[in-house]
Amino acid sequence: TPLSCNLELCEDRFTLRFEGDGEDLNGFACTAEPPLLEEGYGFEIIVRSVRHGRKDEIAVGFTSLPPSEWPAELPETADCLPHTFLLGYDGEMWHGANKAWVRIPWSPPRLKEDDRVGVLATFAGTLSIFINGEAAYSTQIPMKSKNVPLYGVVDLLGNVEEVSLSA
């Protein structure tokens, strides 16, 4: 699985830790396999550690670009990958189909240790985010087909510095 240069994959192979300094970026990764569910693709992370003083919190979403096709030199942030949809940041969505930032009426709360952040992309084209099991925001995205798998993406570009993939 490709990892940005400021991420460490811990021994348990489920926990990511941001190792950068100050305003460093380069803190994203994706799931090794598409997180396929009956209704679409989805995954949940558990916040393990936070820091303070950053504008953003976290961004989560999906890409249809398989990890094997990611460039050898990764960009600073996950929105620079093609075919990517991400929610979070400071109340924005990266809409990969339109290659545009979209202001959304939802922004991640100040997350704390043990908070759960889930994201679901249904085959019908609904992209939803959940905080501690509660639906927080949904929007529509173009789903090409059930035959185009989506890979989960987490970008630790803000106050969240360590997460674990929920089992």
PDB file of C-alpha atoms in Angstrom:
ATOM      1  CA  THR A   1       0.000   0.000   0.000  1.00  0.00           C
ATOM      2  CA  PRO A   2       1.456   3.392  -0.920  1.00  0.00           C
ATOM      3  CA  LEU A   3       2.051   5.735   2.000  1.00  0.00           C
ATOM      4  CA  SER A   4       2.918   9.406   1.907  1.00  0.00           C
ATOM      5  CA  CYS A   5       6.389  10.145   3.211  1.00  0.00           C
ATOM      6  CA  ASN A   6       5.140  11.551   6.556  1.00  0.00           C
ATOM      7  CA  LEU A   7       3.110   8.460   7.487  1.00  0.00           C
ATOM      8  CA  GLU A   8       4.190   5.397   9.391  1.00  0.00           C
ATOM      9  CA  LEU A   9       2.252   2.142   9.194  1.00  0.00           C
ATOM     10  CA  CYS A  10       2.474   0.647  12.669  1.00  0.00           C
ATOM     11  CA  GLU A  11       3.312  -2.988  13.441  1.00  0.00           C
ATOM     12  CA  ASP A  12      -0.361  -3.992  13.710  1.00  0.00           C
ATOM     13  CA  ARG A  13      -0.747  -3.039   9.980  1.00  0.00           C
ATOM     14  CA  PHE A  14      -4.034  -1.239  10.853  1.00  0.00           C
ATOM     15  CA  THR A  15      -2.712   1.960  12.456  1.00  0.00           C
ATOM     16  CA  LEU A  16      -1.338   5.008  10.645  1.00  0.00           C
ATOM     17  CA  ARG A  17       0.710   7.655  12.456  1.00  0.00           C
ATOM     18  CA  PHE A  18       1.590  11.079  11.058  1.00  0.00           C
ATOM     19  CA  GLU A  19       5.305  11.729  11.608  1.00  0.00           C
ATOM     20  CA  GLY A  20       5.691  15.183   9.998  1.00  0.00           C
ATOM     21  CA  ASP A  21       6.452  18.517  11.643  1.00  0.00           C
ATOM     22  CA  GLY A  22       4.451  21.728  11.936  1.00  0.00           C
ATOM     23  CA  GLU A  23       2.548  22.424   8.745  1.00  0.00           C
ATOM     24  CA  ASP A  24       3.893  19.392   6.861  1.00  0.00           C
ATOM     25  CA  LEU A  25       1.525  17.613   4.518  1.00  0.00           C
ATOM     26  CA  ASN A  26       2.270  14.290   2.783  1.00  0.00           C
ATOM     27  CA  GLY A  27       0.096  12.303   5.181  1.00  0.00           C
ATOM     28  CA  PHE A  28      -2.271  10.092   3.211  1.00  0.00           C
ATOM     29  CA  ALA A  29      -2.747   6.412   2.453  1.00  0.00           C
ATOM     30  CA  CYS A  30      -5.341   4.081   1.010  1.00  0.00           C
ATOM     31  CA  THR A  31      -6.710   0.648   1.710  1.00  0.00           C
ATOM     32  CA  ALA A  32      -4.806  -2.183   0.040  1.00  0.00           C
ATOM     33  CA  GLU A  33      -8.069  -3.676  -1.227  1.00  0.00           C
ATOM     34  CA  PRO A  34     -11.434  -2.100  -2.026  1.00  0.00           C
ATOM     35  CA  PRO A  35     -13.540  -2.081   1.190  1.00  0.00           C
ATOM     36  CA  LEU A  36     -16.522  -3.743  -0.499  1.00  0.00           C
ATOM     37  CA  LEU A  37     -19.837  -3.886   1.337  1.00  0.00           C
ATOM     38  CA  GLU A  38     -23.231  -5.140   0.192  1.00  0.00           C
ATOM     39  CA  GLU A  39     -24.456  -1.612  -0.661  1.00  0.00           C
ATOM     40  CA  GLY A  40     -21.184  -0.152  -1.955  1.00  0.00           C
ATOM     41  CA  TYR A  41     -17.786   0.633  -0.447  1.00  0.00           C
ATOM     42  CA  GLY A  42     -17.148   1.743   3.110  1.00  0.00           C
ATOM     43  CA  PHE A  43     -14.747   1.795   6.008  1.00  0.00           C
ATOM     44  CA  GLU A  44     -14.395   3.240   9.491  1.00  0.00           C
ATOM     45  CA  ILE A  45     -11.363   4.605  11.285  1.00  0.00           C
ATOM     46  CA  ILE A  46     -10.850   5.188  14.995  1.00  0.00           C
ATOM     47  CA  VAL A  47      -9.007   8.324  16.059  1.00  0.00           C
ATOM     48  CA  ARG A  48      -6.082   7.298  18.272  1.00  0.00           C
ATOM     49  CA  SER A  49      -4.304  10.616  18.764  1.00  0.00           C
ATOM     50  CA  VAL A  50      -4.881  14.307  18.011  1.00  0.00           C
ATOM     51  CA  ARG A  51      -2.840  17.491  18.086  1.00  0.00           C
ATOM     52  CA  HIS A  52      -4.059  21.078  18.079  1.00  0.00           C
ATOM     53  CA  GLY A  53      -3.522  24.267  16.141  1.00  0.00           C
ATOM     54  CA  ARG A  54      -4.218  23.117  12.575  1.00  0.00           C
ATOM     55  CA  LYS A  55      -7.005  24.537  10.420  1.00  0.00           C
ATOM     56  CA  ASP A  56      -8.093  21.167   9.068  1.00  0.00           C
ATOM     57  CA  GLU A  57      -9.037  17.982  10.907  1.00  0.00           C
ATOM     58  CA  ILE A  58      -8.958  15.057   8.495  1.00  0.00           C
ATOM     59  CA  ALA A  59     -10.214  14.037   5.057  1.00  0.00           C
ATOM     60  CA  VAL A  60     -11.672  10.638   4.164  1.00  0.00           C
ATOM     61  CA  GLY A  61     -13.090   9.239   0.978  1.00  0.00           C
ATOM     62  CA  PHE A  62     -12.308   7.086  -2.011  1.00  0.00           C
ATOM     63  CA  THR A  63     -10.296   6.799  -5.180  1.00  0.00           C
ATOM     64  CA  SER A  64     -10.818   4.506  -8.149  1.00  0.00           C
ATOM     65  CA  LEU A  65      -7.077   4.645  -8.883  1.00  0.00           C
ATOM     66  CA  PRO A  66      -5.664   1.284  -7.739  1.00  0.00           C
ATOM     67  CA  PRO A  67      -2.654   1.611  -5.403  1.00  0.00           C
ATOM     68  CA  SER A  68      -0.551  -0.286  -7.958  1.00  0.00           C
ATOM     69  CA  GLU A  69      -1.060   2.639 -10.367  1.00  0.00           C
ATOM     70  CA  TRP A  70      -0.165   5.436  -7.921  1.00  0.00           C
ATOM     71  CA  PRO A  71       2.855   7.488  -8.964  1.00  0.00           C
ATOM     72  CA  ALA A  72       6.208   6.580  -7.420  1.00  0.00           C
ATOM     73  CA  GLU A  73       6.488  10.131  -6.083  1.00  0.00           C
ATOM     74  CA  LEU A  74       3.232  10.901  -4.305  1.00  0.00           C
ATOM     75  CA  PRO A  75       1.707  14.404  -4.238  1.00  0.00           C
ATOM     76  CA  GLU A  76       1.442  16.385  -0.992  1.00  0.00           C
ATOM     77  CA  THR A  77      -2.258  15.715  -0.513  1.00  0.00           C
ATOM     78  CA  ALA A  78      -4.732  13.034  -1.596  1.00  0.00           C
ATOM     79  CA  ASP A  79      -6.846  15.453  -3.653  1.00  0.00           C
ATOM     80  CA  CYS A  80      -4.004  15.507  -6.206  1.00  0.00           C
ATOM     81  CA  LEU A  81      -4.670  11.860  -7.062  1.00  0.00           C
ATOM     82  CA  PRO A  82      -6.976  11.342 -10.042  1.00  0.00           C
ATOM     83  CA  HIS A  83     -10.500   9.944  -9.609  1.00  0.00           C
ATOM     84  CA  THR A  84     -10.713  10.884  -5.918  1.00  0.00           C
ATOM     85  CA  PHE A  85     -13.619  12.078  -3.741  1.00  0.00           C
ATOM     86  CA  LEU A  86     -12.794  13.342  -0.234  1.00  0.00           C
ATOM     87  CA  LEU A  87     -14.876  14.887   2.570  1.00  0.00           C
ATOM     88  CA  GLY A  88     -13.612  16.846   5.542  1.00  0.00           C
ATOM     89  CA  TYR A  89     -10.766  19.332   5.489  1.00  0.00           C
ATOM     90  CA  ASP A  90     -12.336  22.496   6.931  1.00  0.00           C
ATOM     91  CA  GLY A  91     -15.802  22.117   5.406  1.00  0.00           C
ATOM     92  CA  GLU A  92     -14.898  21.210   1.862  1.00  0.00           C
ATOM     93  CA  MET A  93     -15.170  18.314  -0.524  1.00  0.00           C
ATOM     94  CA  TRP A  94     -12.737  17.449  -3.278  1.00  0.00           C
ATOM     95  CA  HIS A  95     -14.920  16.413  -6.216  1.00  0.00           C
ATOM     96  CA  GLY A  96     -12.590  14.405  -8.423  1.00  0.00           C
ATOM     97  CA  ALA A  97     -15.014  14.105 -11.357  1.00  0.00           C
ATOM     98  CA  ASN A  98     -15.237  17.908 -11.625  1.00  0.00           C
ATOM     99  CA  LYS A  99     -11.650  18.458 -10.418  1.00  0.00           C
ATOM    100  CA  ALA A 100     -12.974  21.136  -8.098  1.00  0.00           C
ATOM    101  CA  TRP A 101     -13.289  22.074  -4.447  1.00  0.00           C
ATOM    102  CA  VAL A 102     -16.880  22.284  -3.269  1.00  0.00           C
ATOM    103  CA  ARG A 103     -17.844  24.112  -0.078  1.00  0.00           C
ATOM    104  CA  ILE A 104     -20.162  21.837   1.899  1.00  0.00           C
ATOM    105  CA  PRO A 105     -22.426  22.604   4.862  1.00  0.00           C
ATOM    106  CA  TRP A 106     -20.498  20.209   7.066  1.00  0.00           C
ATOM    107  CA  SER A 107     -17.099  20.378   8.656  1.00  0.00           C
ATOM    108  CA  PRO A 108     -15.446  17.766  10.837  1.00  0.00           C
ATOM    109  CA  PRO A 109     -15.964  18.473  14.515  1.00  0.00           C
ATOM    110  CA  ARG A 110     -12.911  18.788  16.718  1.00  0.00           C
ATOM    111  CA  LEU A 111     -12.240  15.084  16.828  1.00  0.00           C
ATOM    112  CA  LYS A 112     -10.862  13.457  19.935  1.00  0.00           C
ATOM    113  CA  GLU A 113      -9.296  10.158  20.868  1.00  0.00           C
ATOM    114  CA  ASP A 114     -11.636   7.160  20.293  1.00  0.00           C
ATOM    115  CA  ASP A 115     -13.956   9.058  17.925  1.00  0.00           C
ATOM    116  CA  ARG A 116     -15.029   6.947  14.957  1.00  0.00           C
ATOM    117  CA  VAL A 117     -15.169   8.349  11.429  1.00  0.00           C
ATOM    118  CA  GLY A 118     -16.915   6.268   8.788  1.00  0.00           C
ATOM    119  CA  VAL A 119     -17.399   6.839   5.081  1.00  0.00           C
ATOM    120  CA  LEU A 120     -19.701   5.041   2.635  1.00  0.00           C
ATOM    121  CA  ALA A 121     -20.067   5.294  -1.145  1.00  0.00           C
ATOM    122  CA  THR A 122     -23.158   3.425  -2.308  1.00  0.00           C
ATOM    123  CA  PHE A 123     -23.571   1.875  -5.735  1.00  0.00           C
ATOM    124  CA  ALA A 124     -26.420   4.385  -6.204  1.00  0.00           C
ATOM    125  CA  GLY A 125     -23.907   7.259  -5.941  1.00  0.00           C
ATOM    126  CA  THR A 126     -24.409   8.552  -2.402  1.00  0.00           C
ATOM    127  CA  LEU A 127     -21.248   9.516  -0.513  1.00  0.00           C
ATOM    128  CA  SER A 128     -21.851   9.740   3.251  1.00  0.00           C
ATOM    129  CA  ILE A 129     -19.726  10.418   6.299  1.00  0.00           C
ATOM    130  CA  PHE A 130     -20.518   9.244   9.823  1.00  0.00           C
ATOM    131  CA  ILE A 131     -19.133  10.453  13.147  1.00  0.00           C
ATOM    132  CA  ASN A 132     -19.462   7.969  16.000  1.00  0.00           C
ATOM    133  CA  GLY A 133     -22.118   6.066  14.059  1.00  0.00           C
ATOM    134  CA  GLU A 134     -24.290   9.126  13.379  1.00  0.00           C
ATOM    135  CA  ALA A 135     -24.827  10.292   9.794  1.00  0.00           C
ATOM    136  CA  ALA A 136     -23.113  13.679   9.486  1.00  0.00           C
ATOM    137  CA  TYR A 137     -23.327  14.542   5.779  1.00  0.00           C
ATOM    138  CA  SER A 138     -24.301  12.991   2.430  1.00  0.00           C
ATOM    139  CA  THR A 139     -23.926  14.092  -1.166  1.00  0.00           C
ATOM    140  CA  GLN A 140     -24.142  12.589  -4.636  1.00  0.00           C
ATOM    141  CA  ILE A 141     -21.130  11.462  -6.667  1.00  0.00           C
ATOM    142  CA  PRO A 142     -21.010   9.799 -10.055  1.00  0.00           C
ATOM    143  CA  MET A 143     -20.515   6.070  -9.692  1.00  0.00           C
ATOM    144  CA  LYS A 144     -19.082   4.722 -12.935  1.00  0.00           C
ATOM    145  CA  SER A 145     -20.143   1.121 -12.359  1.00  0.00           C
ATOM    146  CA  LYS A 146     -20.029  -1.692  -9.843  1.00  0.00           C
ATOM    147  CA  ASN A 147     -17.122  -3.010 -11.916  1.00  0.00           C
ATOM    148  CA  VAL A 148     -14.890  -0.040 -11.006  1.00  0.00           C
ATOM    149  CA  PRO A 149     -13.678  -0.688  -7.443  1.00  0.00           C
ATOM    150  CA  LEU A 150     -13.091   2.120  -4.960  1.00  0.00           C
ATOM    151  CA  TYR A 151     -10.197   2.196  -2.483  1.00  0.00           C
ATOM    152  CA  GLY A 152     -10.558   3.950   0.864  1.00  0.00           C
ATOM    153  CA  VAL A 153      -8.407   7.057   1.390  1.00  0.00           C
ATOM    154  CA  VAL A 154      -7.426   8.805   4.633  1.00  0.00           C
ATOM    155  CA  ASP A 155      -5.540  12.120   4.614  1.00  0.00           C
ATOM    156  CA  LEU A 156      -4.069  13.131   7.996  1.00  0.00           C
ATOM    157  CA  LEU A 157      -3.436  16.723   7.009  1.00  0.00           C
ATOM    158  CA  GLY A 158      -4.808  18.378  10.128  1.00  0.00           C
ATOM    159  CA  ASN A 159      -5.257  17.839  13.844  1.00  0.00           C
ATOM    160  CA  VAL A 160      -5.744  14.073  13.664  1.00  0.00           C
ATOM    161  CA  GLU A 161      -2.305  12.470  13.866  1.00  0.00           C
ATOM    162  CA  GLU A 162      -3.036   8.777  14.369  1.00  0.00           C
ATOM    163  CA  VAL A 163      -5.892   6.506  13.254  1.00  0.00           C
ATOM    164  CA  SER A 164      -6.651   2.780  13.159  1.00  0.00           C
ATOM    165  CA  LEU A 165      -8.781   0.999  10.618  1.00  0.00           C
ATOM    166  CA  SER A 166     -11.756  -0.451  12.453  1.00  0.00           C
ATOM    167  CA  ALA A 167     -12.118  -4.219  12.187  1.00  0.00           C
TER     168      ALA A 167
END
